[in-house]
CSV table of C-alpha atoms in Angstrom, one decimal:
chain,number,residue,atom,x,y,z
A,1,UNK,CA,0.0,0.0,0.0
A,2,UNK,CA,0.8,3.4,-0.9
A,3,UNK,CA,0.3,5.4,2.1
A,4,UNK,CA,1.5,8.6,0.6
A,5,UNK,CA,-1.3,8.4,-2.1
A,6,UNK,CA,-3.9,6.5,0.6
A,7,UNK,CA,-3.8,4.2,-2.3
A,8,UNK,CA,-4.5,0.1,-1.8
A,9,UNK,CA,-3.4,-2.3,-3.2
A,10,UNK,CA,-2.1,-5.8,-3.5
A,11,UNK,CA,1.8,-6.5,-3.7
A,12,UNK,CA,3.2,-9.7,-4.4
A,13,UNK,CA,4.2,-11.7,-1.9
A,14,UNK,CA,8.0,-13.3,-2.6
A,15,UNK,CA,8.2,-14.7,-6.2
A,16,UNK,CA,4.2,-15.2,-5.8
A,17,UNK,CA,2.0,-13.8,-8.9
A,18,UNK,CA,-0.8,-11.9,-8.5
A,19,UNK,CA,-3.9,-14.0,-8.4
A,20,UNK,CA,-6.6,-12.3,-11.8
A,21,UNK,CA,-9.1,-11.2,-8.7
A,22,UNK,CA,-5.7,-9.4,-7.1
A,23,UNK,CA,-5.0,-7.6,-10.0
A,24,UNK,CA,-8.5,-6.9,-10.8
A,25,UNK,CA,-8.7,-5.6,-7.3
A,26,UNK,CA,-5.9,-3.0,-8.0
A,27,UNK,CA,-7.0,-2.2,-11.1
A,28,UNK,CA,-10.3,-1.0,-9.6
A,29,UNK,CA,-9.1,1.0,-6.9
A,30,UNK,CA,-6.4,2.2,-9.0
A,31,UNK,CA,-9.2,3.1,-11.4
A,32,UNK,CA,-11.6,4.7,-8.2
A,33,UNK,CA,-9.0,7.2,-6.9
A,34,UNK,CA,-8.1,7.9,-10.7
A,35,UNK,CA,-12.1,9.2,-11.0
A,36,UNK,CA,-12.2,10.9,-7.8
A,37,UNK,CA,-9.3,13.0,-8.8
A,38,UNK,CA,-11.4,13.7,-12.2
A,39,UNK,CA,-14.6,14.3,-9.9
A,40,UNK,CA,-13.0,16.9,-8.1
A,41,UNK,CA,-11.2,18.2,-11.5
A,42,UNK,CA,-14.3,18.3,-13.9
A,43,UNK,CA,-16.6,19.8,-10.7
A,44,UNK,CA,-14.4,22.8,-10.0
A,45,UNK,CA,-14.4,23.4,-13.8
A,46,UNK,CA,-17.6,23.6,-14.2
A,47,UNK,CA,-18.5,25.6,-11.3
A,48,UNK,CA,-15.5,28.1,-12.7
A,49,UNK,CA,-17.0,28.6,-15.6
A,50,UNK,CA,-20.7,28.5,-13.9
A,51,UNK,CA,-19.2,31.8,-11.7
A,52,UNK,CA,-17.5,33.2,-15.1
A,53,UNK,CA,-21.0,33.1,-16.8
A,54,UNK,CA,-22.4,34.9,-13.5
A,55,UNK,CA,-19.8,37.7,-14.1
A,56,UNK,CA,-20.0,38.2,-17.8
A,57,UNK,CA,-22.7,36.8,-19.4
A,58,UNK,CA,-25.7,37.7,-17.3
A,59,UNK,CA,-25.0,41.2,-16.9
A,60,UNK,CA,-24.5,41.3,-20.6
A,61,UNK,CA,-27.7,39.5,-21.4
A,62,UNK,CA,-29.5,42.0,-18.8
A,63,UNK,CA,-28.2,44.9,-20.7
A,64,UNK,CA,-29.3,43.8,-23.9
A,65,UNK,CA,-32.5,42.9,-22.4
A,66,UNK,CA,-33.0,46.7,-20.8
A,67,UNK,CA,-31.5,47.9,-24.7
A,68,UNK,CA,-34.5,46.0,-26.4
A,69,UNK,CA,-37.1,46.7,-23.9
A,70,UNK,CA,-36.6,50.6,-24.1
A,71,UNK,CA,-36.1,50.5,-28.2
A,72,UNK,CA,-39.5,48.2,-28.4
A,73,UNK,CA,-40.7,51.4,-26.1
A,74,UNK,CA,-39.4,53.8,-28.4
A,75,UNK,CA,-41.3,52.1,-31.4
A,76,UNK,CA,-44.2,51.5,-29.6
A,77,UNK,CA,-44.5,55.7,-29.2
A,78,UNK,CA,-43.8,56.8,-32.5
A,79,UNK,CA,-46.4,54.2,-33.8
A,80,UNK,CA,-48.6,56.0,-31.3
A,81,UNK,CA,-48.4,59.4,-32.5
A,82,UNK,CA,-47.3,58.9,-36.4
A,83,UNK,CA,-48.7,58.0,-39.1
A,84,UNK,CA,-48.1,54.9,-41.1
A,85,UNK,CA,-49.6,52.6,-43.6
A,86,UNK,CA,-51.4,49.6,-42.2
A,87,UNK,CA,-48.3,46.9,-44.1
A,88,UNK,CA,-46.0,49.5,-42.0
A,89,UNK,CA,-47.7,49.2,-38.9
A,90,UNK,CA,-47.8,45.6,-38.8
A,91,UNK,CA,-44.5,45.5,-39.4
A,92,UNK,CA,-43.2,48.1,-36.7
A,93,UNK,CA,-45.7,46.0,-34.4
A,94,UNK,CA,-43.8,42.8,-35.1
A,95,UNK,CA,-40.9,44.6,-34.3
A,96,UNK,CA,-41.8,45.4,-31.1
A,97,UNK,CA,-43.4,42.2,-30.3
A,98,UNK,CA,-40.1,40.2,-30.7
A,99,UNK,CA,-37.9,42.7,-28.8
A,100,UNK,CA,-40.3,42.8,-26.0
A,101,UNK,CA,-40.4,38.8,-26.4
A,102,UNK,CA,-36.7,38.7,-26.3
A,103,UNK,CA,-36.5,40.9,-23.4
A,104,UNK,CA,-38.6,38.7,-21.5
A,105,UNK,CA,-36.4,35.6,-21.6
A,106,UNK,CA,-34.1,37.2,-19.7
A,107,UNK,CA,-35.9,40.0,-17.1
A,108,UNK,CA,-39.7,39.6,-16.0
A,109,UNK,CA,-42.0,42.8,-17.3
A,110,UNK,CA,-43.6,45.8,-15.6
A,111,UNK,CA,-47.2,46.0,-15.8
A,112,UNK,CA,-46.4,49.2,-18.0
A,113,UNK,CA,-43.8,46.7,-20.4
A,114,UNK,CA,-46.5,43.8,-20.7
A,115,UNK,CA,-49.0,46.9,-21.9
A,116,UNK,CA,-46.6,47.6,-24.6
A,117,UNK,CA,-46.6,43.7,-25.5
A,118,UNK,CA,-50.2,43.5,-25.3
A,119,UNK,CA,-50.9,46.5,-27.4
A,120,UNK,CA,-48.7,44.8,-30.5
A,121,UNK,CA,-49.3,41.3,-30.4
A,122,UNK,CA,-52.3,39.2,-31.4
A,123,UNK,CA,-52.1,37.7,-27.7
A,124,UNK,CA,-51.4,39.7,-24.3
A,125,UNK,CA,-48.7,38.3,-22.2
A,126,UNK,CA,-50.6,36.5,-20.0
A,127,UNK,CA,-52.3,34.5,-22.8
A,128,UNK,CA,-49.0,33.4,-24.0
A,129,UNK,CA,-47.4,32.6,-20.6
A,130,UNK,CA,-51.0,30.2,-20.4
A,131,UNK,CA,-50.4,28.8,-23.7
A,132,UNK,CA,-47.0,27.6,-22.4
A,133,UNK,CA,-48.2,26.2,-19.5
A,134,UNK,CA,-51.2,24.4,-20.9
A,135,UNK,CA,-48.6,22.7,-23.2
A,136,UNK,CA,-46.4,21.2,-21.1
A,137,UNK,CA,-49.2,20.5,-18.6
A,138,UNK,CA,-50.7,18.2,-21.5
A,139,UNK,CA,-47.2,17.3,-22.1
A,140,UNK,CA,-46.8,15.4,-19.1
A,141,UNK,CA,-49.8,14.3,-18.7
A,142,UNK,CA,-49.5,12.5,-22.1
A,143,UNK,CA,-46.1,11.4,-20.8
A,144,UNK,CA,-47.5,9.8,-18.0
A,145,UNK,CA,-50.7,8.0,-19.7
A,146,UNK,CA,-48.6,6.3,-22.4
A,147,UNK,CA,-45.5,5.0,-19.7
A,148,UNK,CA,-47.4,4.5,-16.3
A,149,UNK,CA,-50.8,4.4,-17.5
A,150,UNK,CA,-52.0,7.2,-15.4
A,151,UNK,CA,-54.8,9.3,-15.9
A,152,UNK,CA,-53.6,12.8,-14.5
A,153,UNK,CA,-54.8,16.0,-14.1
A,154,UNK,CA,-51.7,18.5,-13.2
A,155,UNK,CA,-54.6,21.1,-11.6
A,156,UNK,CA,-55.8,18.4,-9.0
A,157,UNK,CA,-52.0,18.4,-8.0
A,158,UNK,CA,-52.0,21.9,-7.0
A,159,UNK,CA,-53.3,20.9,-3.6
A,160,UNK,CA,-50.8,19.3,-1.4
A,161,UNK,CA,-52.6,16.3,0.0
A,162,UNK,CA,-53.6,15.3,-4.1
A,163,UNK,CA,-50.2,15.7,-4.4
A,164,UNK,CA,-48.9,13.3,-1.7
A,165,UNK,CA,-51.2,10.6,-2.8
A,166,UNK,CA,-50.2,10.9,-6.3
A,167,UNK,CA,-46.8,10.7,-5.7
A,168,UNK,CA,-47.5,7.6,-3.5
A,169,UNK,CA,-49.3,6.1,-6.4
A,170,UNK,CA,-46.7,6.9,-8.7
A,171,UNK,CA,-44.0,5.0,-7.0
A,172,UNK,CA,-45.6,1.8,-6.7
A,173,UNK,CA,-46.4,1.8,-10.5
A,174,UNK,CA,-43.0,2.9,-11.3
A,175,UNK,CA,-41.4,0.3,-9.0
A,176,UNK,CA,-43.4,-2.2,-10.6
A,177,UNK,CA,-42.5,-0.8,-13.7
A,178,UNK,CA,-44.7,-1.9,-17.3
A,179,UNK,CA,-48.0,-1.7,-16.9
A,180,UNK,CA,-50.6,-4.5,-17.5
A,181,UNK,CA,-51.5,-3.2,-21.1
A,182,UNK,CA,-48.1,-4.0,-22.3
A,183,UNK,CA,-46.3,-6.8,-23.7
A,184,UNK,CA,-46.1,-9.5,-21.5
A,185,UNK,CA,-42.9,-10.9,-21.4
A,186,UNK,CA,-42.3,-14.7,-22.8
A,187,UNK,CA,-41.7,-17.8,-20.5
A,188,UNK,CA,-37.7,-17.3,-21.4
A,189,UNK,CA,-38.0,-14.2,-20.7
A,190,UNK,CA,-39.4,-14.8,-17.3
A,191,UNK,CA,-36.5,-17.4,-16.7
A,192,UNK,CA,-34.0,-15.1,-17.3
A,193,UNK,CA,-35.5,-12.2,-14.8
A,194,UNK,CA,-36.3,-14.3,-12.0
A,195,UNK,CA,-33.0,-16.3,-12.5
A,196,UNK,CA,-31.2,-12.4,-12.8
A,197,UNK,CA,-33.4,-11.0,-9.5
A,198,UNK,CA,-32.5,-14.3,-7.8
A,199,UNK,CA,-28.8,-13.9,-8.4
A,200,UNK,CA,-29.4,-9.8,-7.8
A,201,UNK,CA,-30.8,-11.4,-3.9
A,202,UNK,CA,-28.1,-13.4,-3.0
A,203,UNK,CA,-25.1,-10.7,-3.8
A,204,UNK,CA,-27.5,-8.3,-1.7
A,205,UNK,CA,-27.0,-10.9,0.9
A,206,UNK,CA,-23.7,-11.5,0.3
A,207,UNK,CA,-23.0,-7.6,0.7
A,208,UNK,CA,-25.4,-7.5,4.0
A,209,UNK,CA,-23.5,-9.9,5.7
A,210,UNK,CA,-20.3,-8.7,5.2
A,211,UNK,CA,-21.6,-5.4,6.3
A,212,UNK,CA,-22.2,-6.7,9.3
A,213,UNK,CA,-19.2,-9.3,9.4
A,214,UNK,CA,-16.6,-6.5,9.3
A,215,UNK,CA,-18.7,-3.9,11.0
A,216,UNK,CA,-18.2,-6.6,14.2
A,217,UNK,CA,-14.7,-7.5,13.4
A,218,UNK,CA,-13.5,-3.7,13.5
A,219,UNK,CA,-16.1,-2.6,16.5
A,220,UNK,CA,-14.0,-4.9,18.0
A,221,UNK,CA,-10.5,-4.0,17.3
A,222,UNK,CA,-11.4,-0.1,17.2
A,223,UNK,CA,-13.8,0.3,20.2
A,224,UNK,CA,-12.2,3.2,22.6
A,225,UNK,CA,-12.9,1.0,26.1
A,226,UNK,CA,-10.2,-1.3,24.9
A,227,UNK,CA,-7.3,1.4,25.1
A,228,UNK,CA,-5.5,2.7,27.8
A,229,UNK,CA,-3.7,5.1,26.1
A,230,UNK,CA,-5.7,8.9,25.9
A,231,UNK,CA,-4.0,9.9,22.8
A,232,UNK,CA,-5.1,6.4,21.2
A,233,UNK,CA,-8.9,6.6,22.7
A,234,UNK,CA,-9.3,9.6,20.8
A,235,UNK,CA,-8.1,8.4,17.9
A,236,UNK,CA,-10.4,5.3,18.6
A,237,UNK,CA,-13.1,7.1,19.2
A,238,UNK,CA,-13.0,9.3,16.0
A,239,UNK,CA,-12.3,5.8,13.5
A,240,UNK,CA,-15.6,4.2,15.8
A,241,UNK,CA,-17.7,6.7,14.9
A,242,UNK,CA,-16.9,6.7,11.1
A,243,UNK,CA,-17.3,3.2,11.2
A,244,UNK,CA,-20.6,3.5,13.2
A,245,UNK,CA,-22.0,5.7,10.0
A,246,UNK,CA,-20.7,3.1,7.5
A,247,UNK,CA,-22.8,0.3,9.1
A,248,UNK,CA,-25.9,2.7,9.7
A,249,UNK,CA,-25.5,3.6,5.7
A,250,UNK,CA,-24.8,0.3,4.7
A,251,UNK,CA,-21.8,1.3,3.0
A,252,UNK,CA,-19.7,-1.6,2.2
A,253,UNK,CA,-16.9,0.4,0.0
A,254,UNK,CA,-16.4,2.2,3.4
A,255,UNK,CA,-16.4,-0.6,5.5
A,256,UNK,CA,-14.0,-2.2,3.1
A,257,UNK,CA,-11.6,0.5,2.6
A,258,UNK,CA,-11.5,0.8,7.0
A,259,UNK,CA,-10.7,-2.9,6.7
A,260,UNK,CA,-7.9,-2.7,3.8
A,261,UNK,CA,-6.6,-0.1,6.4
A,262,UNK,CA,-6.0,-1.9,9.2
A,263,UNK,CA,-5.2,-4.9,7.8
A,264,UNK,CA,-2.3,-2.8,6.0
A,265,UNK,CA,-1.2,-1.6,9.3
A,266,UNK,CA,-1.0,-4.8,10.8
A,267,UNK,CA,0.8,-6.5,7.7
A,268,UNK,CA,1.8,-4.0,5.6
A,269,UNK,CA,0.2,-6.1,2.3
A,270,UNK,CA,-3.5,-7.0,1.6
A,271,UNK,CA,-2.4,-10.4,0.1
A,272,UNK,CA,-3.7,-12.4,2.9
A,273,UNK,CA,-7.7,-12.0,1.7
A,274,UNK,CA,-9.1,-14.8,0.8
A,275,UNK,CA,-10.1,-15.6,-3.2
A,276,UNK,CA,-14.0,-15.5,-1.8
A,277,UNK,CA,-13.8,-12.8,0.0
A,278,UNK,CA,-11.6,-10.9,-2.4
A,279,UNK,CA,-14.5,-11.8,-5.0
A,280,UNK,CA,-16.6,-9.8,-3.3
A,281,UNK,CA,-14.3,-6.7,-2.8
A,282,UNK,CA,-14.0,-7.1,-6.5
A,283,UNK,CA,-17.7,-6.8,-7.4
A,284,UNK,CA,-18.1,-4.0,-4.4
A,285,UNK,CA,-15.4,-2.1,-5.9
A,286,UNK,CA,-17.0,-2.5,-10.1
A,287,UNK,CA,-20.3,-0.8,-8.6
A,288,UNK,CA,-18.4,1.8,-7.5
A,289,UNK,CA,-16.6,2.7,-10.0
A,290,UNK,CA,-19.7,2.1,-12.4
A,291,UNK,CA,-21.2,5.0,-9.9
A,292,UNK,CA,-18.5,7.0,-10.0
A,293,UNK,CA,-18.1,7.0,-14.1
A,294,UNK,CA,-22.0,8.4,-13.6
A,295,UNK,CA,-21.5,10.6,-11.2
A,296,UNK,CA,-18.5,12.5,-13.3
A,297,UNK,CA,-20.9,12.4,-16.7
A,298,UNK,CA,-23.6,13.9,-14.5
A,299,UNK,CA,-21.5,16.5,-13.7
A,300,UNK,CA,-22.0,18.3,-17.2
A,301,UNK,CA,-25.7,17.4,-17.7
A,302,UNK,CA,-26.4,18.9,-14.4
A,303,UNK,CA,-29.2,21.6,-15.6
A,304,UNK,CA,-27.9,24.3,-13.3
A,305,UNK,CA,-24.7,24.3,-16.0
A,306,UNK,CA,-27.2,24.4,-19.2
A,307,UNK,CA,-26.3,28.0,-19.8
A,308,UNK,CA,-22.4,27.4,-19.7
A,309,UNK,CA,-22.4,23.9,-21.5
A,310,UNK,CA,-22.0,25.1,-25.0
A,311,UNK,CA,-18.7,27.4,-23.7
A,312,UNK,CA,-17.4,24.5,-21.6
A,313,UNK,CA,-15.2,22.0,-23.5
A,314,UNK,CA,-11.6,22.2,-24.4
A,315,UNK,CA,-9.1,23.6,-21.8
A,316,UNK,CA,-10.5,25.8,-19.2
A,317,UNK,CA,-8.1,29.2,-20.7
A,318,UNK,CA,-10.2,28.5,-23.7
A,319,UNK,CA,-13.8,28.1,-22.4
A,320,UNK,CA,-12.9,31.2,-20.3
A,321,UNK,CA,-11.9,33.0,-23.5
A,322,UNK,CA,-15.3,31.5,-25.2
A,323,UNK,CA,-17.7,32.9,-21.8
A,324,UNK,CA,-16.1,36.4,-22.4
A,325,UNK,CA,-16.1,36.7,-26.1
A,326,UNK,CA,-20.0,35.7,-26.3
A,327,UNK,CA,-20.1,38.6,-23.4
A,328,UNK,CA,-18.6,40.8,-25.8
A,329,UNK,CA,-20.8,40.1,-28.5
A,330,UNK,CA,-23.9,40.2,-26.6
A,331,UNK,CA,-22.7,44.1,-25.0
A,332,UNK,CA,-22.5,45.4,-28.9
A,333,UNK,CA,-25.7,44.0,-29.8
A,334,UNK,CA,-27.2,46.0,-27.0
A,335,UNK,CA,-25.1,49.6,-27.8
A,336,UNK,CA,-26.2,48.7,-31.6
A,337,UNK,CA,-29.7,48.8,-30.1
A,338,UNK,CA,-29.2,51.8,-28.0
A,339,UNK,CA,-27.9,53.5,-31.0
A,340,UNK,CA,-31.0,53.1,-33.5
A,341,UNK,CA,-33.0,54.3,-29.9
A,342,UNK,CA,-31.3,57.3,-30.4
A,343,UNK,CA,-31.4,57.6,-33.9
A,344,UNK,CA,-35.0,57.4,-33.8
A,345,UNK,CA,-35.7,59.3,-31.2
A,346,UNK,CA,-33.3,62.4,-32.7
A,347,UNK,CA,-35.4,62.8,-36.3
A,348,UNK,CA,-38.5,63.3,-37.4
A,349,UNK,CA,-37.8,61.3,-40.4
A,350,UNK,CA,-39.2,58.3,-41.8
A,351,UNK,CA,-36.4,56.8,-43.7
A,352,UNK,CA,-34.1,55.8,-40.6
A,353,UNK,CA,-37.5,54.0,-39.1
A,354,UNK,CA,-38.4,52.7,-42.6
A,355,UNK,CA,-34.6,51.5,-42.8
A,356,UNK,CA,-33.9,50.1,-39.4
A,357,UNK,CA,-37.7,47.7,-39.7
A,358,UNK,CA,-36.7,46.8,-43.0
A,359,UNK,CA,-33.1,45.5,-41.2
A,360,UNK,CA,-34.5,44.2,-38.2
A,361,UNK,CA,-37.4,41.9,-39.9
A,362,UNK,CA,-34.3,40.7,-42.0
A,363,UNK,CA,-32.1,39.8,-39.4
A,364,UNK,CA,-33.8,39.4,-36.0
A,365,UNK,CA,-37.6,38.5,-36.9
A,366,UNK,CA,-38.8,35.3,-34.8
A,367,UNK,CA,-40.5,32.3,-36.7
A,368,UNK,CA,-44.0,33.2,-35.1
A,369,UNK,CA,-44.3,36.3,-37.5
């Protein structure tokens, strides 16, 4: 063992080769403290660039926000007091109703801002934000006719108590997962799952009573009444409370790495396991790296990073250099949008209003128009 690195593993002993399980074993936790290190690595990236968007890129889509709101105001006054054909109004109008609409991704409206929005589109505000939620209300409850085979109605859940007995409901059906109008499975079929949830039983107790095996072995060994020594009780009494948690958790890979431990201490090598036992370890040691390889993918799909995901790849320099560059960009979109507020505000003139629609419907009109 590597106590340096807190690393185990298995040494030969003498001119002895490794058994395949003892250099499986060191493979895993090779592999484990490898994807910790990544863990740890890939988290703090993400969370830098997750404060780098924080810094930049909000404030910068804020200002652009506040630069379309008050040119969408602007528009919406000189269509108020001038004097347009009704093809020029509509289209002023569908200029205004995409800046306000893009405005409200990003900041929530005054009463006095939805009145401009309501004033230029075929639908107020509040009929729209409806609209949304009608559709992914029927959404899910499409979702969950056609998987669980439940009849919902997302207004019942409203109410707290509906909600606790659908979510009861919920879990039973998803714990007994297809419903009875699907496919029933075929006699081999059956074979196979019983024989997999049968062998699925006996590793769960295999792993229960090796929690409790070395939970008693080390309880022993570890327990603070045995030492005379203060400076050793406390030390005692800090390992018999971690190992306390373990058992209540039913962490085996804890358990098993307190084990490793000691037994290192004591003989300086871990080569004494036996095969069965070190069978087990091996297994124990293959879920957890299986759950440690999700845990690291999970890092990027966490939806909390969704807004920094398409910046974060490549080294960090670079995905810095990306978050500040799209910050950049977004700032002269909103000082180009500032500038035709002042434009049109400074003139009297049609052409700079005909000119800057004519651009706009070009470059920035949404699909809905």
């Amino acid at each position: 063992m590597e106590k340096a690195s807190n690393k185990l593993s298995i040494t030969p002993k003498e001119q002895i080769p490794l058994t395949r399980n003892q250099k499986e074993f060191n493979r895993l936790t090779a592999k484990i403290e490898k994807l910790r290190k990544e863990i740890i690595k890939e988290s703090e990236f993400y969370e830098t660039m997750f404060a780098a968007a924080a810094e930049h890129l909000v404030p910068a889509d804020e200002a652009e926000a506040r630069a379309r709101m008050a040119l969408a105001t602007t528009l919406d006054g000189i269509l108020t007091t001038g004097k347009f054909t009704a093809a020029f109004r509509r289209d002023i109008r569908s200029c205004i109703q995409d800046l306000c609409a893009q405005a409200f991704e990003v900041m929530l409206p005054t009463q006095e801002e939805k009145d401009i929005y309501d004033r230029n589109s075929s639908f107020t505000y509040d009929e729209e934000i409806q609209f949304q939620q009608d559709q992914q209300k029927e959404i899910f409850e499409t979702m969950m006719k056609a998987v669980y085979d439940m009849d919902v109605d997302m207004d019942e859940l409203k109410d707290p108590e509906q909600f606790e007995q659908f979510r009861e409901v919920f879990e039973e059906k998803a714990q007994r997962g297809p419903s009875a109008g699907q496919r029933k499975e075929s006699k081999t079929q059956e074979k196979a799952r019983l024989a997999r949830e049968a062998k699925e039983k006996a590793a769960a107790d295999l792993k229960a009573k090796s929690v409790r095996s070395i939970y008693i072995s080390l309880a022993k060994l570890m327990h603070p009444d045995t030492e005379t020594d203060e400076l050793q009780r406390a030390v005692k009494e800090e390992e018999m409370k971690k190992l306390s948690a373990a058992y209540e958790a039913k962490d085996l890979p804890t358990l098993l790495r307190m084990e490793m431990e000691w037994m290192n201490k004591q003989s300086d090598h871990l080569g004494s396991i036996a095969d069965d036992k070190l069978k087990l370890y091996v297994k124990v040691l293959q879920d957890q790296v299986d759950e440690l390889e999700t845990e690291k993918y999970m890092i990027g799909a966490d939806p909390r990073f969704e807004p920094v995901r398409e910046f974060a790849w490549g080294s960090k320099e670079d995905s810095l250099k990306r978050i500040l560059n799209q910050a950049k960009k977004i700032l002269k979109t909103a000082q180009s949008f500032d500038k035709e507020r002042e434009k049109l505000s400074q003139t009297d003139s049609d052409t700079p209003l005909k000119l800057f629609v004519k651009a706009y419907l070009r470059r920035f009109k949404s699909p809905w128009f």
